mmCIF file with all atom_site columns, C-alpha atoms and ligand atoms in Angstrom:
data_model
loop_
_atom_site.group_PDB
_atom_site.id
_atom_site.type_symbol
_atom_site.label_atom_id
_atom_site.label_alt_id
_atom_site.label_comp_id
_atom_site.label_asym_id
_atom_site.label_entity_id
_atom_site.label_seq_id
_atom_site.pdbx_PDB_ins_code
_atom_site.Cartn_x
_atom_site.Cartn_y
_atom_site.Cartn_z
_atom_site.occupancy
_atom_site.B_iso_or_equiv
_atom_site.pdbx_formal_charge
_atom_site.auth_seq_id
_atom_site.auth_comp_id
_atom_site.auth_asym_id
_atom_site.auth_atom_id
_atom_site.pdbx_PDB_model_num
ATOM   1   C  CA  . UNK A 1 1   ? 20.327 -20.459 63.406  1.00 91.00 ? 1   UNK A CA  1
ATOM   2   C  CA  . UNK A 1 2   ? 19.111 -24.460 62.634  1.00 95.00 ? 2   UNK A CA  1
ATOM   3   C  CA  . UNK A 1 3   ? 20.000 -24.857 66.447  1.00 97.00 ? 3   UNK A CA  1
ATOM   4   C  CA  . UNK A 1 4   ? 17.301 -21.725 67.298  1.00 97.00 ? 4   UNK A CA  1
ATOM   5   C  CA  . UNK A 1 5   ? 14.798 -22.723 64.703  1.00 97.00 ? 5   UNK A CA  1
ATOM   6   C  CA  . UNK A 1 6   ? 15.453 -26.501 66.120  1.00 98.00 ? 6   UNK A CA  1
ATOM   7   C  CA  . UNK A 1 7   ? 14.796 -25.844 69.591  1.00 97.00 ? 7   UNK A CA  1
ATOM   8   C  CA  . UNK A 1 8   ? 11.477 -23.802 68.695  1.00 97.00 ? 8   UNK A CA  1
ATOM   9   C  CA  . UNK A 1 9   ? 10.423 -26.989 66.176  1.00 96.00 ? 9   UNK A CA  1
ATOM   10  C  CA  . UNK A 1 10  ? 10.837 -29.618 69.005  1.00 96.00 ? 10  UNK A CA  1
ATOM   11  C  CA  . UNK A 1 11  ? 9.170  -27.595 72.202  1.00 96.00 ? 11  UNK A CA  1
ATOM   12  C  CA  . UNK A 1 12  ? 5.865  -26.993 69.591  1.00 95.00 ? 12  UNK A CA  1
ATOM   13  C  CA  . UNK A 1 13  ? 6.152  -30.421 69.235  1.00 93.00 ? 13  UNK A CA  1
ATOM   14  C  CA  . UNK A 1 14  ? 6.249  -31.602 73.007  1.00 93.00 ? 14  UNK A CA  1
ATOM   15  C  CA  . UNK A 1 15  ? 5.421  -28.654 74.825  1.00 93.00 ? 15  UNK A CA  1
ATOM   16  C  CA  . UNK A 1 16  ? 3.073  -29.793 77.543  1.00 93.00 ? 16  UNK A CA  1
ATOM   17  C  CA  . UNK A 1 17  ? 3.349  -33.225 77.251  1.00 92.00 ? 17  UNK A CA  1
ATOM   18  C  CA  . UNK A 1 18  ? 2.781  -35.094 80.370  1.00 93.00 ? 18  UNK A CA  1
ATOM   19  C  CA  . UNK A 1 19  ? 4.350  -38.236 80.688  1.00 93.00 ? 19  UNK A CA  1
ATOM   20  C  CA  . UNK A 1 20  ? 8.148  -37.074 81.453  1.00 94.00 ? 20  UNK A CA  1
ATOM   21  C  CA  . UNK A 1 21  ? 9.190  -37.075 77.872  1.00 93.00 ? 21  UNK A CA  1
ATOM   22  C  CA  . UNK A 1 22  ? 7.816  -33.003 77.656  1.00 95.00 ? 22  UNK A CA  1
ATOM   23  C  CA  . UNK A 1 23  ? 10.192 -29.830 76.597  1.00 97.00 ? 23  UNK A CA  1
ATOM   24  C  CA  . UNK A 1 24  ? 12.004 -29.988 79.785  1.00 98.00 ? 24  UNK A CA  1
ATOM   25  C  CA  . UNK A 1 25  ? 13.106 -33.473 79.221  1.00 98.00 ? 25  UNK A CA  1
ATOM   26  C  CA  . UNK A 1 26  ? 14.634 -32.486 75.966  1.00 97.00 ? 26  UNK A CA  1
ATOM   27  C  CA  . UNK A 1 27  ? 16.054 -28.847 77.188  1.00 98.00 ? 27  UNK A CA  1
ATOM   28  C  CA  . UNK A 1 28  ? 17.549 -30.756 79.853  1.00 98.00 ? 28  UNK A CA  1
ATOM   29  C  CA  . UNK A 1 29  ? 18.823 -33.573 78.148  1.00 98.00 ? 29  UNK A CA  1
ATOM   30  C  CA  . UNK A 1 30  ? 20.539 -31.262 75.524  1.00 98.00 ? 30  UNK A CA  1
ATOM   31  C  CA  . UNK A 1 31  ? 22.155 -28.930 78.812  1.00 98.00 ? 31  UNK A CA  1
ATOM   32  C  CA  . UNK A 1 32  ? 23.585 -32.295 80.754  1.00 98.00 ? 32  UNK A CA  1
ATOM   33  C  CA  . UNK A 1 33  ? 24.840 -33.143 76.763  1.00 98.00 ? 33  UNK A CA  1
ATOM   34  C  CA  . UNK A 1 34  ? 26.622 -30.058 75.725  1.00 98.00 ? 34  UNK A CA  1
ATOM   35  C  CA  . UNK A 1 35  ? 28.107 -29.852 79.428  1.00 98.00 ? 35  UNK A CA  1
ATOM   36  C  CA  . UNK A 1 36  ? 29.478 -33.685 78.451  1.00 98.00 ? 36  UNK A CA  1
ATOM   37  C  CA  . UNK A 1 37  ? 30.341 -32.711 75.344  1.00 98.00 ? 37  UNK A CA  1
ATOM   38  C  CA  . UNK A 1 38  ? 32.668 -29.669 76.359  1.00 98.00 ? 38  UNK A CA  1
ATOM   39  C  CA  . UNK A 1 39  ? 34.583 -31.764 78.617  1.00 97.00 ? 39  UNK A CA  1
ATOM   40  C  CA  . UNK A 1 40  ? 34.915 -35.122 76.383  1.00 96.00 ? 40  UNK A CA  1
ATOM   41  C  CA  . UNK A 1 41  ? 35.342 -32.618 73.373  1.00 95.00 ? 41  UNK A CA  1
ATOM   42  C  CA  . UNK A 1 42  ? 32.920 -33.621 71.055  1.00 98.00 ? 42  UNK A CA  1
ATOM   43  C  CA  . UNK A 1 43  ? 30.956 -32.158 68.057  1.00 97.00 ? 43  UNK A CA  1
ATOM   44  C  CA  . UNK A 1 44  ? 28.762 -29.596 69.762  1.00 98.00 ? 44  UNK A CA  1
ATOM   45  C  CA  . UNK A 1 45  ? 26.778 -29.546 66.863  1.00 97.00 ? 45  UNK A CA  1
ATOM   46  C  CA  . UNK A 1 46  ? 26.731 -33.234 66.077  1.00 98.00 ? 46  UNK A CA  1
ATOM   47  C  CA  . UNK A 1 47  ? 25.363 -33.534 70.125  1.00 98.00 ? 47  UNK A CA  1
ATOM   48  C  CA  . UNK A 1 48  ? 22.712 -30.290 70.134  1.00 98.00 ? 48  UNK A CA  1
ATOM   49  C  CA  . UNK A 1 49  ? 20.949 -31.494 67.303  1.00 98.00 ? 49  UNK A CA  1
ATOM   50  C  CA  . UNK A 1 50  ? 20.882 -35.053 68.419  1.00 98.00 ? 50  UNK A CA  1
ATOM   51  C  CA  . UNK A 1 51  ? 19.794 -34.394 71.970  1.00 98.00 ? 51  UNK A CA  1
ATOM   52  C  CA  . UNK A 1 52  ? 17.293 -32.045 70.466  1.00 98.00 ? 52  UNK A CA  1
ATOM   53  C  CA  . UNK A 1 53  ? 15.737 -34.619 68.303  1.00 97.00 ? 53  UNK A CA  1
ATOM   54  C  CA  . UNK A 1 54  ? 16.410 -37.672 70.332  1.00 96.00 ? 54  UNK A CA  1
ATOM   55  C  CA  . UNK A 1 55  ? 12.659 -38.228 71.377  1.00 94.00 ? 55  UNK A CA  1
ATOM   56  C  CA  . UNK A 1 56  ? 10.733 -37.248 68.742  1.00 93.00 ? 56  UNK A CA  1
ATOM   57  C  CA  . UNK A 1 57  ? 10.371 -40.269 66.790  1.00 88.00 ? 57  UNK A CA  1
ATOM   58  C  CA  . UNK A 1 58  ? 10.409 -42.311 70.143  1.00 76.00 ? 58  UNK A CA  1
ATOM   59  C  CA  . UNK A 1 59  ? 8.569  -45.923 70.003  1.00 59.00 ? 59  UNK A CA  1
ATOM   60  C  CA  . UNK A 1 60  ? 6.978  -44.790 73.188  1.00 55.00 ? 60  UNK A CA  1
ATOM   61  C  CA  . UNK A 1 61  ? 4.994  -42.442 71.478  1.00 56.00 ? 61  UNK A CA  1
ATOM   62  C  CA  . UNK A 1 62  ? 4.435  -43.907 68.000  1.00 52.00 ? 62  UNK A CA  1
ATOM   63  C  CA  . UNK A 1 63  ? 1.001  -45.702 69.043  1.00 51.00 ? 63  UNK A CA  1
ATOM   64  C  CA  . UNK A 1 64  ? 0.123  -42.556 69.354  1.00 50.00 ? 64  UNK A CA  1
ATOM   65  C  CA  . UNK A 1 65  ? 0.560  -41.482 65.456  1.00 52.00 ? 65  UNK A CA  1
ATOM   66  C  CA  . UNK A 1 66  ? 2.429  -43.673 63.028  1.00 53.00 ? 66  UNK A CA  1
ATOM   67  C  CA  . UNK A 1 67  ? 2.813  -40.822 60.744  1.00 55.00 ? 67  UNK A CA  1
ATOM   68  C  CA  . UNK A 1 68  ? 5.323  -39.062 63.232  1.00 48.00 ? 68  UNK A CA  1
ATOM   69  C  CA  . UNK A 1 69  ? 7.592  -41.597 61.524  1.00 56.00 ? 69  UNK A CA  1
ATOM   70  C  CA  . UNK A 1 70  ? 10.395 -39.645 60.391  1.00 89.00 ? 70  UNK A CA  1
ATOM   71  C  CA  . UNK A 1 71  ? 9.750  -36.549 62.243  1.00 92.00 ? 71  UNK A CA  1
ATOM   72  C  CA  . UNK A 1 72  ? 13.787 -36.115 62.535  1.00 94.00 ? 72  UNK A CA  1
ATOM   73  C  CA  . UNK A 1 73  ? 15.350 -37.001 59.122  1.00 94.00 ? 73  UNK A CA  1
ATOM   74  C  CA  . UNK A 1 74  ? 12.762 -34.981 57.457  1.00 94.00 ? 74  UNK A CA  1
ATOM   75  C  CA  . UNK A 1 75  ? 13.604 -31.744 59.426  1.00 96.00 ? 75  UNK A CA  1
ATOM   76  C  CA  . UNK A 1 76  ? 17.445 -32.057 59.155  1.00 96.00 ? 76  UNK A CA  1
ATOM   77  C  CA  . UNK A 1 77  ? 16.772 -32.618 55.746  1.00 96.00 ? 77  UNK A CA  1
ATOM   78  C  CA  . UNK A 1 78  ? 14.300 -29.377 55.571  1.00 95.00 ? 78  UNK A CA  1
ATOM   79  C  CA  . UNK A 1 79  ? 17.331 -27.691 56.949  1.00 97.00 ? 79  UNK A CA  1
ATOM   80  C  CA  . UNK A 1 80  ? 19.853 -28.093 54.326  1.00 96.00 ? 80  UNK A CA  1
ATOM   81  C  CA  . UNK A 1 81  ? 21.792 -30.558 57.033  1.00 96.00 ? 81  UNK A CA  1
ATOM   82  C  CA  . UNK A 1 82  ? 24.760 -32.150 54.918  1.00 97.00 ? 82  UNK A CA  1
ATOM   83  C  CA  . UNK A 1 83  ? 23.839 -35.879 54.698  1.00 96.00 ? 83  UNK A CA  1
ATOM   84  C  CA  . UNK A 1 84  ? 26.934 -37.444 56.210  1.00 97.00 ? 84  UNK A CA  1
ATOM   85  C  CA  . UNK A 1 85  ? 26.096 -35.230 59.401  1.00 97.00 ? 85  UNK A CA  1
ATOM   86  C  CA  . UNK A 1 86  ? 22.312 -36.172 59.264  1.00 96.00 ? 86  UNK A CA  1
ATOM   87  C  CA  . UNK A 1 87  ? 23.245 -39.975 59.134  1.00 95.00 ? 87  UNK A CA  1
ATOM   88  C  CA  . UNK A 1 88  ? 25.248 -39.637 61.915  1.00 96.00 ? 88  UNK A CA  1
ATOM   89  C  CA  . UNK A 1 89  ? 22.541 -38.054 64.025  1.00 96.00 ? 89  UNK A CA  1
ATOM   90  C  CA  . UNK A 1 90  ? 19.820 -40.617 63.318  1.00 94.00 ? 90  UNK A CA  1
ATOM   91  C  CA  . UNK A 1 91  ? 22.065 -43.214 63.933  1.00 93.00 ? 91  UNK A CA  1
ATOM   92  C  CA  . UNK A 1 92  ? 22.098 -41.516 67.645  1.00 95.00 ? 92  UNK A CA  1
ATOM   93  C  CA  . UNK A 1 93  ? 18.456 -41.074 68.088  1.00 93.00 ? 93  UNK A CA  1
ATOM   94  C  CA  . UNK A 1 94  ? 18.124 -44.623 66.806  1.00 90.00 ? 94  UNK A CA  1
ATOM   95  C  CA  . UNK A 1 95  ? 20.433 -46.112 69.545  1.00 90.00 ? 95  UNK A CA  1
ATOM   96  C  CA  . UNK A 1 96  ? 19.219 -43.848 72.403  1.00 88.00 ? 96  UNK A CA  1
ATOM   97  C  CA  . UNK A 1 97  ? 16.715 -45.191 73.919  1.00 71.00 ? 97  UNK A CA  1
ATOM   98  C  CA  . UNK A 1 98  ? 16.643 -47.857 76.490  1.00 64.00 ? 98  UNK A CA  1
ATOM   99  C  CA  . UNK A 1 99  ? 15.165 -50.796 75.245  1.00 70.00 ? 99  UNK A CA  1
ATOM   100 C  CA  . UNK A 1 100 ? 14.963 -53.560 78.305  1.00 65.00 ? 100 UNK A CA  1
ATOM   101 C  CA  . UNK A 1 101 ? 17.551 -54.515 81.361  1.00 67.00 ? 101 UNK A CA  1
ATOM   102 C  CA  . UNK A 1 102 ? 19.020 -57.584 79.168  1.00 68.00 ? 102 UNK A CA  1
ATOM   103 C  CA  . UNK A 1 103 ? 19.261 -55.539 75.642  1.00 70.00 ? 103 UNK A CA  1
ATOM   104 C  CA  . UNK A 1 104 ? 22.668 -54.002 74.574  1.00 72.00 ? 104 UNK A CA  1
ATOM   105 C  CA  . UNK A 1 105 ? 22.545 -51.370 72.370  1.00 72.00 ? 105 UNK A CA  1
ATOM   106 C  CA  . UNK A 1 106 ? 25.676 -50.144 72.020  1.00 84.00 ? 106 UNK A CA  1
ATOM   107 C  CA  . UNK A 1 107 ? 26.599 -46.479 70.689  1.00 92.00 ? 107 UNK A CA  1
ATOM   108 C  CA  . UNK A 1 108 ? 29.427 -46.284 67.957  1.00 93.00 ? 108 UNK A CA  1
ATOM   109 C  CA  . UNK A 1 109 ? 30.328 -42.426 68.199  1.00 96.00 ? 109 UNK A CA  1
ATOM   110 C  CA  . UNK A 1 110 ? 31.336 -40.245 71.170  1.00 97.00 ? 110 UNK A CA  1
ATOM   111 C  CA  . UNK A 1 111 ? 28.749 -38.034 70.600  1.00 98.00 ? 111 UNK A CA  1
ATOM   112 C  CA  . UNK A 1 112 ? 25.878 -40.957 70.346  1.00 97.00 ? 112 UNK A CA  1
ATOM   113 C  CA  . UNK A 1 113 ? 27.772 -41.940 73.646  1.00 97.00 ? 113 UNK A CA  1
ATOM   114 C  CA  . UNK A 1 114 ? 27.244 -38.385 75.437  1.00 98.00 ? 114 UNK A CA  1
ATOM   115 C  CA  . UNK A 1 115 ? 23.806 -38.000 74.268  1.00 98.00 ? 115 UNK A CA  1
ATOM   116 C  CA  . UNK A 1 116 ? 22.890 -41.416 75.769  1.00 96.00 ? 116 UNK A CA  1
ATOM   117 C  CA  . UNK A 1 117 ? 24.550 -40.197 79.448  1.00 97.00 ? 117 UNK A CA  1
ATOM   118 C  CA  . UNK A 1 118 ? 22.503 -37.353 79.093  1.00 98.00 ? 118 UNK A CA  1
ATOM   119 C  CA  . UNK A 1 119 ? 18.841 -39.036 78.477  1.00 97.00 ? 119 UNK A CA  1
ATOM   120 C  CA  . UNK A 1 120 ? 19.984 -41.461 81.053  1.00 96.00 ? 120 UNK A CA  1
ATOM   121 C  CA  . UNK A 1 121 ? 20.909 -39.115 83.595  1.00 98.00 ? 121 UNK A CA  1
ATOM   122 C  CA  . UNK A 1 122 ? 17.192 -37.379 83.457  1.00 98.00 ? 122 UNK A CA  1
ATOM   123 C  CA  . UNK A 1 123 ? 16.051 -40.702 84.093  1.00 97.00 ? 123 UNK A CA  1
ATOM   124 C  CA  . UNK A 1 124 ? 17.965 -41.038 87.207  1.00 98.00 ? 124 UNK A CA  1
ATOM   125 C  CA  . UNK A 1 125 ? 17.542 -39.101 90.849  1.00 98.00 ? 125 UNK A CA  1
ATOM   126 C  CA  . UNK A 1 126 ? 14.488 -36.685 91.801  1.00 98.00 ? 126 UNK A CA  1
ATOM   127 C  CA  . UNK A 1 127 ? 13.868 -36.022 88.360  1.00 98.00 ? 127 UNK A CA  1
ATOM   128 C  CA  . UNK A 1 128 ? 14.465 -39.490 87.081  1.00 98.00 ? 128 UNK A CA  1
ATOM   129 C  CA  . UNK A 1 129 ? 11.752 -40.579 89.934  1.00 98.00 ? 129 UNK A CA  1
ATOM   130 C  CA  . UNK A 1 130 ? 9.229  -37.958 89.136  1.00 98.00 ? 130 UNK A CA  1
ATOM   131 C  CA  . UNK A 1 131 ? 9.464  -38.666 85.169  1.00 98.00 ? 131 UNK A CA  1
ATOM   132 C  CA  . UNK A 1 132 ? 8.933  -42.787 86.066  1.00 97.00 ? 132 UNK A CA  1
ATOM   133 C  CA  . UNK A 1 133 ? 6.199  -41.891 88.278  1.00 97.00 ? 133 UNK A CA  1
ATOM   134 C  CA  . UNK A 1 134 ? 4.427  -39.733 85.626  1.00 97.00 ? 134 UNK A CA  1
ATOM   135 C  CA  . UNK A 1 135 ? 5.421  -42.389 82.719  1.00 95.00 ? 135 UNK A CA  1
ATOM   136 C  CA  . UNK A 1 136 ? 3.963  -45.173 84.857  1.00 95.00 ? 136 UNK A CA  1
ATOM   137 C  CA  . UNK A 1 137 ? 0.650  -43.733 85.055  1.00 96.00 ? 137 UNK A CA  1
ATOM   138 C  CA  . UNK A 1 138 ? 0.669  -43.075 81.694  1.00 94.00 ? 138 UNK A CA  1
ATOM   139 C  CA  . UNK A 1 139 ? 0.284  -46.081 81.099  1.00 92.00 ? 139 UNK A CA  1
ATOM   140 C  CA  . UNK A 1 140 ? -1.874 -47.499 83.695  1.00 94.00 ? 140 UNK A CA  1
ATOM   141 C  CA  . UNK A 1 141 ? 0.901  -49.359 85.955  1.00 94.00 ? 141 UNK A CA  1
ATOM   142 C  CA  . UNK A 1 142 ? 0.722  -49.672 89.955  1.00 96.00 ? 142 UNK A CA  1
ATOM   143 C  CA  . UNK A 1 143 ? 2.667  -47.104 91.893  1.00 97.00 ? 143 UNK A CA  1
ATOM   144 C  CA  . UNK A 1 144 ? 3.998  -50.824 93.342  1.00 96.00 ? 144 UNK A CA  1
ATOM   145 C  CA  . UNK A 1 145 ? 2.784  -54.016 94.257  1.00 95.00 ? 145 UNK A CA  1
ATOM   146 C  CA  . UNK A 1 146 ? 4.546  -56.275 96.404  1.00 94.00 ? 146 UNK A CA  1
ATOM   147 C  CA  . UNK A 1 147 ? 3.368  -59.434 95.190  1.00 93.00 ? 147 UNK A CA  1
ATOM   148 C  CA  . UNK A 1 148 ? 4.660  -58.599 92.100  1.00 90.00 ? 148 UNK A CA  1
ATOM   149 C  CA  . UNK A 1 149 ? 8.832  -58.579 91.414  1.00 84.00 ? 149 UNK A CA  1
ATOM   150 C  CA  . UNK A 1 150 ? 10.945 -57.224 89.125  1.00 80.00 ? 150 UNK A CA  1
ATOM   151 C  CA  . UNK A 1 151 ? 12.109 -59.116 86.125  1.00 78.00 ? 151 UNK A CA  1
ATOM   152 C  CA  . UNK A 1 152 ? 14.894 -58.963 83.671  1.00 74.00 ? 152 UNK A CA  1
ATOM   153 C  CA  . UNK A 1 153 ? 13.664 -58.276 80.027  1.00 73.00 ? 153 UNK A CA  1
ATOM   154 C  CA  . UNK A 1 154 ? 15.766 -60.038 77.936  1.00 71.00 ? 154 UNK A CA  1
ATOM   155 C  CA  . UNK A 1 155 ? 14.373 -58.467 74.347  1.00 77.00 ? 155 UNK A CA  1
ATOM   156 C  CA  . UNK A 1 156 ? 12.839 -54.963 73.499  1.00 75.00 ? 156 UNK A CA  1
ATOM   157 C  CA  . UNK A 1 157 ? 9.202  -57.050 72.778  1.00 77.00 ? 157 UNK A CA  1
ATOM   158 C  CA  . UNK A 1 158 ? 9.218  -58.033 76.390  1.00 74.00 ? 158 UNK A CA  1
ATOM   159 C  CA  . UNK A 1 159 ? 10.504 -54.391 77.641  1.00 70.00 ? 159 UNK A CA  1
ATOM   160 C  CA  . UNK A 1 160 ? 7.298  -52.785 75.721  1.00 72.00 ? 160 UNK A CA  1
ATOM   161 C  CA  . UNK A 1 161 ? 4.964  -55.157 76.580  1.00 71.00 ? 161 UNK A CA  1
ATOM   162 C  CA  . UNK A 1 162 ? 5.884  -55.228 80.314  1.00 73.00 ? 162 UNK A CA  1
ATOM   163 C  CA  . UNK A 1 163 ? 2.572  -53.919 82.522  1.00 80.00 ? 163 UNK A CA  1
ATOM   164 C  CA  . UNK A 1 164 ? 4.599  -54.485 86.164  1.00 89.00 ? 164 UNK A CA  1
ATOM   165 C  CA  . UNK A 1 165 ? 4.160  -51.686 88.554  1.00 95.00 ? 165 UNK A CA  1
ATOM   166 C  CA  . UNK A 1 166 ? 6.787  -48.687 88.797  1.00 96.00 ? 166 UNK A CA  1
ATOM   167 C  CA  . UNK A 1 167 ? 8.669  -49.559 91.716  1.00 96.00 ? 167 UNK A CA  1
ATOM   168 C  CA  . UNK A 1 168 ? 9.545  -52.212 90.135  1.00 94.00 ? 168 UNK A CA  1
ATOM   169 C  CA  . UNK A 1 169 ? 10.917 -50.222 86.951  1.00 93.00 ? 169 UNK A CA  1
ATOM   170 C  CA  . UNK A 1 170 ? 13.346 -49.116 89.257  1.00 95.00 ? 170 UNK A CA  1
ATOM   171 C  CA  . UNK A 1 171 ? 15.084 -52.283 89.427  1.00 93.00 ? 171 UNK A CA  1
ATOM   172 C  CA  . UNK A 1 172 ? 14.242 -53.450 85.874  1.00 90.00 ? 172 UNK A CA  1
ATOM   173 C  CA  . UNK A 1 173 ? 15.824 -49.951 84.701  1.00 91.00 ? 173 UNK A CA  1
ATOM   174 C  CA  . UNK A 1 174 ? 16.967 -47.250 86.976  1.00 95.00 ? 174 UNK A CA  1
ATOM   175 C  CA  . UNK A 1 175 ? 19.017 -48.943 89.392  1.00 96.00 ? 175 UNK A CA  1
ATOM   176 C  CA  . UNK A 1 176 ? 20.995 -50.486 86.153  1.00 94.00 ? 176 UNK A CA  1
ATOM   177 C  CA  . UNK A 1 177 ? 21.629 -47.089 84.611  1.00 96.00 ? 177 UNK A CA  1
ATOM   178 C  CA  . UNK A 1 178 ? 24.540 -46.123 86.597  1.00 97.00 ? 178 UNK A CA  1
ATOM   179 C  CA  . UNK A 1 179 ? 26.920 -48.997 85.117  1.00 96.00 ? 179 UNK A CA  1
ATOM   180 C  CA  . UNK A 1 180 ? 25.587 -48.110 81.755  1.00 94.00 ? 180 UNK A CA  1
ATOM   181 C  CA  . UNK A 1 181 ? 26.750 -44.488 81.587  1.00 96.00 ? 181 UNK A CA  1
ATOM   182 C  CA  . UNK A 1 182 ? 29.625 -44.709 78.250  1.00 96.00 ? 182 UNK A CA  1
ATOM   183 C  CA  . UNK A 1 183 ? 31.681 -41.504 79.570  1.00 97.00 ? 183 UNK A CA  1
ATOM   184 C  CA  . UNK A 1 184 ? 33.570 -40.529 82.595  1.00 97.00 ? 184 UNK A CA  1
ATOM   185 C  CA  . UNK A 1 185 ? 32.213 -37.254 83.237  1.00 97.00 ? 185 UNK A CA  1
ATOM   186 C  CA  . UNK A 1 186 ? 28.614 -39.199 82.926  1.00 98.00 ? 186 UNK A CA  1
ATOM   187 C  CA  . UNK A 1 187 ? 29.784 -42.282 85.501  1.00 98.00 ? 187 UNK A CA  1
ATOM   188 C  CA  . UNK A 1 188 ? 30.360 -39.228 88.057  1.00 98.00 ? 188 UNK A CA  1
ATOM   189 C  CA  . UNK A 1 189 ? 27.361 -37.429 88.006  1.00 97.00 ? 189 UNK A CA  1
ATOM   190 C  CA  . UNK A 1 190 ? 25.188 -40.252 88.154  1.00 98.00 ? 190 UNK A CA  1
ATOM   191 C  CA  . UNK A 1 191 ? 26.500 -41.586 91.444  1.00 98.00 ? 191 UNK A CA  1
ATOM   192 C  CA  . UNK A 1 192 ? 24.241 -38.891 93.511  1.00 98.00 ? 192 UNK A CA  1
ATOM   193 C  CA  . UNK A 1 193 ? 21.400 -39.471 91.351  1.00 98.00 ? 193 UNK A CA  1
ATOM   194 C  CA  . UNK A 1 194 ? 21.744 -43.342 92.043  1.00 98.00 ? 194 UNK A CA  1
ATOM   195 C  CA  . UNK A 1 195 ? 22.394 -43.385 95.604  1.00 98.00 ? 195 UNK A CA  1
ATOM   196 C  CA  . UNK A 1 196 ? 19.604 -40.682 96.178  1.00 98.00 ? 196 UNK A CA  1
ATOM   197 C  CA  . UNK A 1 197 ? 17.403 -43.183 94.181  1.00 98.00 ? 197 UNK A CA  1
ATOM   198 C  CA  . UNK A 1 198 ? 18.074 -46.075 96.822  1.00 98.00 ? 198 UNK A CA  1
ATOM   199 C  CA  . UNK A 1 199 ? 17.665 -43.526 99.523  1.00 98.00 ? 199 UNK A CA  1
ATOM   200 C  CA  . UNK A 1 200 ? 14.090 -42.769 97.887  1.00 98.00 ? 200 UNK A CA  1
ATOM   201 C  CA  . UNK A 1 201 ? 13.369 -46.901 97.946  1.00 97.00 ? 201 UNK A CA  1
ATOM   202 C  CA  . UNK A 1 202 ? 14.350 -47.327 101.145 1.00 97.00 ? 202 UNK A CA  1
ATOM   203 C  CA  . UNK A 1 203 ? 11.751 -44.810 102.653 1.00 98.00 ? 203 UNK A CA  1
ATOM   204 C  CA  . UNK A 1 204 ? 9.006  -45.737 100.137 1.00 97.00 ? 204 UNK A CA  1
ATOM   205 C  CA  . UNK A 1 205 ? 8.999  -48.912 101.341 1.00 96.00 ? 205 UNK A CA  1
ATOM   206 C  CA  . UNK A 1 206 ? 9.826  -48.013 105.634 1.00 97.00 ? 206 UNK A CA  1
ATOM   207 C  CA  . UNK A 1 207 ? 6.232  -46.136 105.100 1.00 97.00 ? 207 UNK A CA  1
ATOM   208 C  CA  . UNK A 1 208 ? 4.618  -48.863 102.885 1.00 97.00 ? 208 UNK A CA  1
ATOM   209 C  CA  . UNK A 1 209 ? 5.590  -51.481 105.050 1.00 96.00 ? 209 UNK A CA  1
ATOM   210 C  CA  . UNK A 1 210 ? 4.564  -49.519 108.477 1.00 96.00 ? 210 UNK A CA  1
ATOM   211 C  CA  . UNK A 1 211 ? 7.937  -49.506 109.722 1.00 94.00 ? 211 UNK A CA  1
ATOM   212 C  CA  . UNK A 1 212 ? 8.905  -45.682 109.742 1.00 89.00 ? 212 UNK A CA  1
HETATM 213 FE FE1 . FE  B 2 .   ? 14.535 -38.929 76.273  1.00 80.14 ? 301 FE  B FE1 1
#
């Protein structure tokens, strides 16, 4: 039942959002984690409720409203979640997110491990591409600029502050995603989404560059 009444509380929270990070993202996130949870046997529960929640106190979305702050630990804790299990989930949703090419942040459980995979992997192939896309002009970047490159963000300050166009968040992100996956089943499935990726760079740039 707190899985059902979770599910509803996060798509009235994101429904229709439009900068990749909507109801989908999460549904799909949460699918690609329980079918990476099965396999590594982890705690379904432990993973559902994490992928669930995992954006909804997201830094990306904080300017936004500071008093979303929270959001998370104050439903698990609505929901009569027993607190060892809620610390272990906010501990996830903490580490989650990507936070810059040159920033580790390494996951301590299995299941923080598989949730991770599974927001990386909707960042990756046509989906992945789409969600960038969306993201970037969210925030007012370029589609791409040539005389700007890519550069490696060595702290989370420079990651958030970064204004570079979105081809470029390819190589500053995506194209780094593949040797980041944590489990084996993840490592496998992201090898289409990664070489359909380069496929999709190749031919952006054939047409920018006049040479398709
Ligand atoms: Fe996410």
């Amino acid at each position: 039942m707190v899985i059902k009444n979770t599910q509803d509380y996060v798509k009235s929270l994101c429904y229709g959002e439009t900068t990749g990070h909507d109801w989908w993202h999460v549904l799909r996130v949460r699918n690609t984690a329980i079918k990476i949870a099965e396999i590594e046997n982890a705690d379904l529960e432990i993973v559902e409720l994490s992928a669930l929640l995992h954006d909804v106190d997201d830094w990306k979305f904080k300017e936004k409203s500071e008093a979303n702050e929270g959001i998370a630990e104050k439903w698990l804790k609505k929901n009569k979640i027993p607190a060892k299990k809620i610390e272990l989930i906010l501990e996830i949703i903490e580490c989650v997110s990507f936070k810059g090419s040159g920033v580790e942040t390494p996951m301590r459980t299995i299941e923080g491990k598989i949730v991770q995979d599974a927001d990386r992997l909707d960042a990756m192939g046509a989906v992945g591409i789409a969600r960038t896309f969306a993201y970037g002009g969210s925030r007012k970047r370029e589609l791409y600029n040539p005389e700007e490159k890519p550069e490696i963000h060595s702290s989370f300050e420079d990651y958030k502050k970064s204004k570079s166009h979105t081809i470029n968040h390819f190589y500053e992100k995506l194209l780094l995603l593949k040797d980041r996956m944590n489990t084996e089943t993840a490592k496998k499935m992201a090898e289409s989404r990664h070489s359909f990726m380069l496929e999709y760079l190749n031919r952006f740039l054939e047409e920018w560059e006049g040479r398709d």
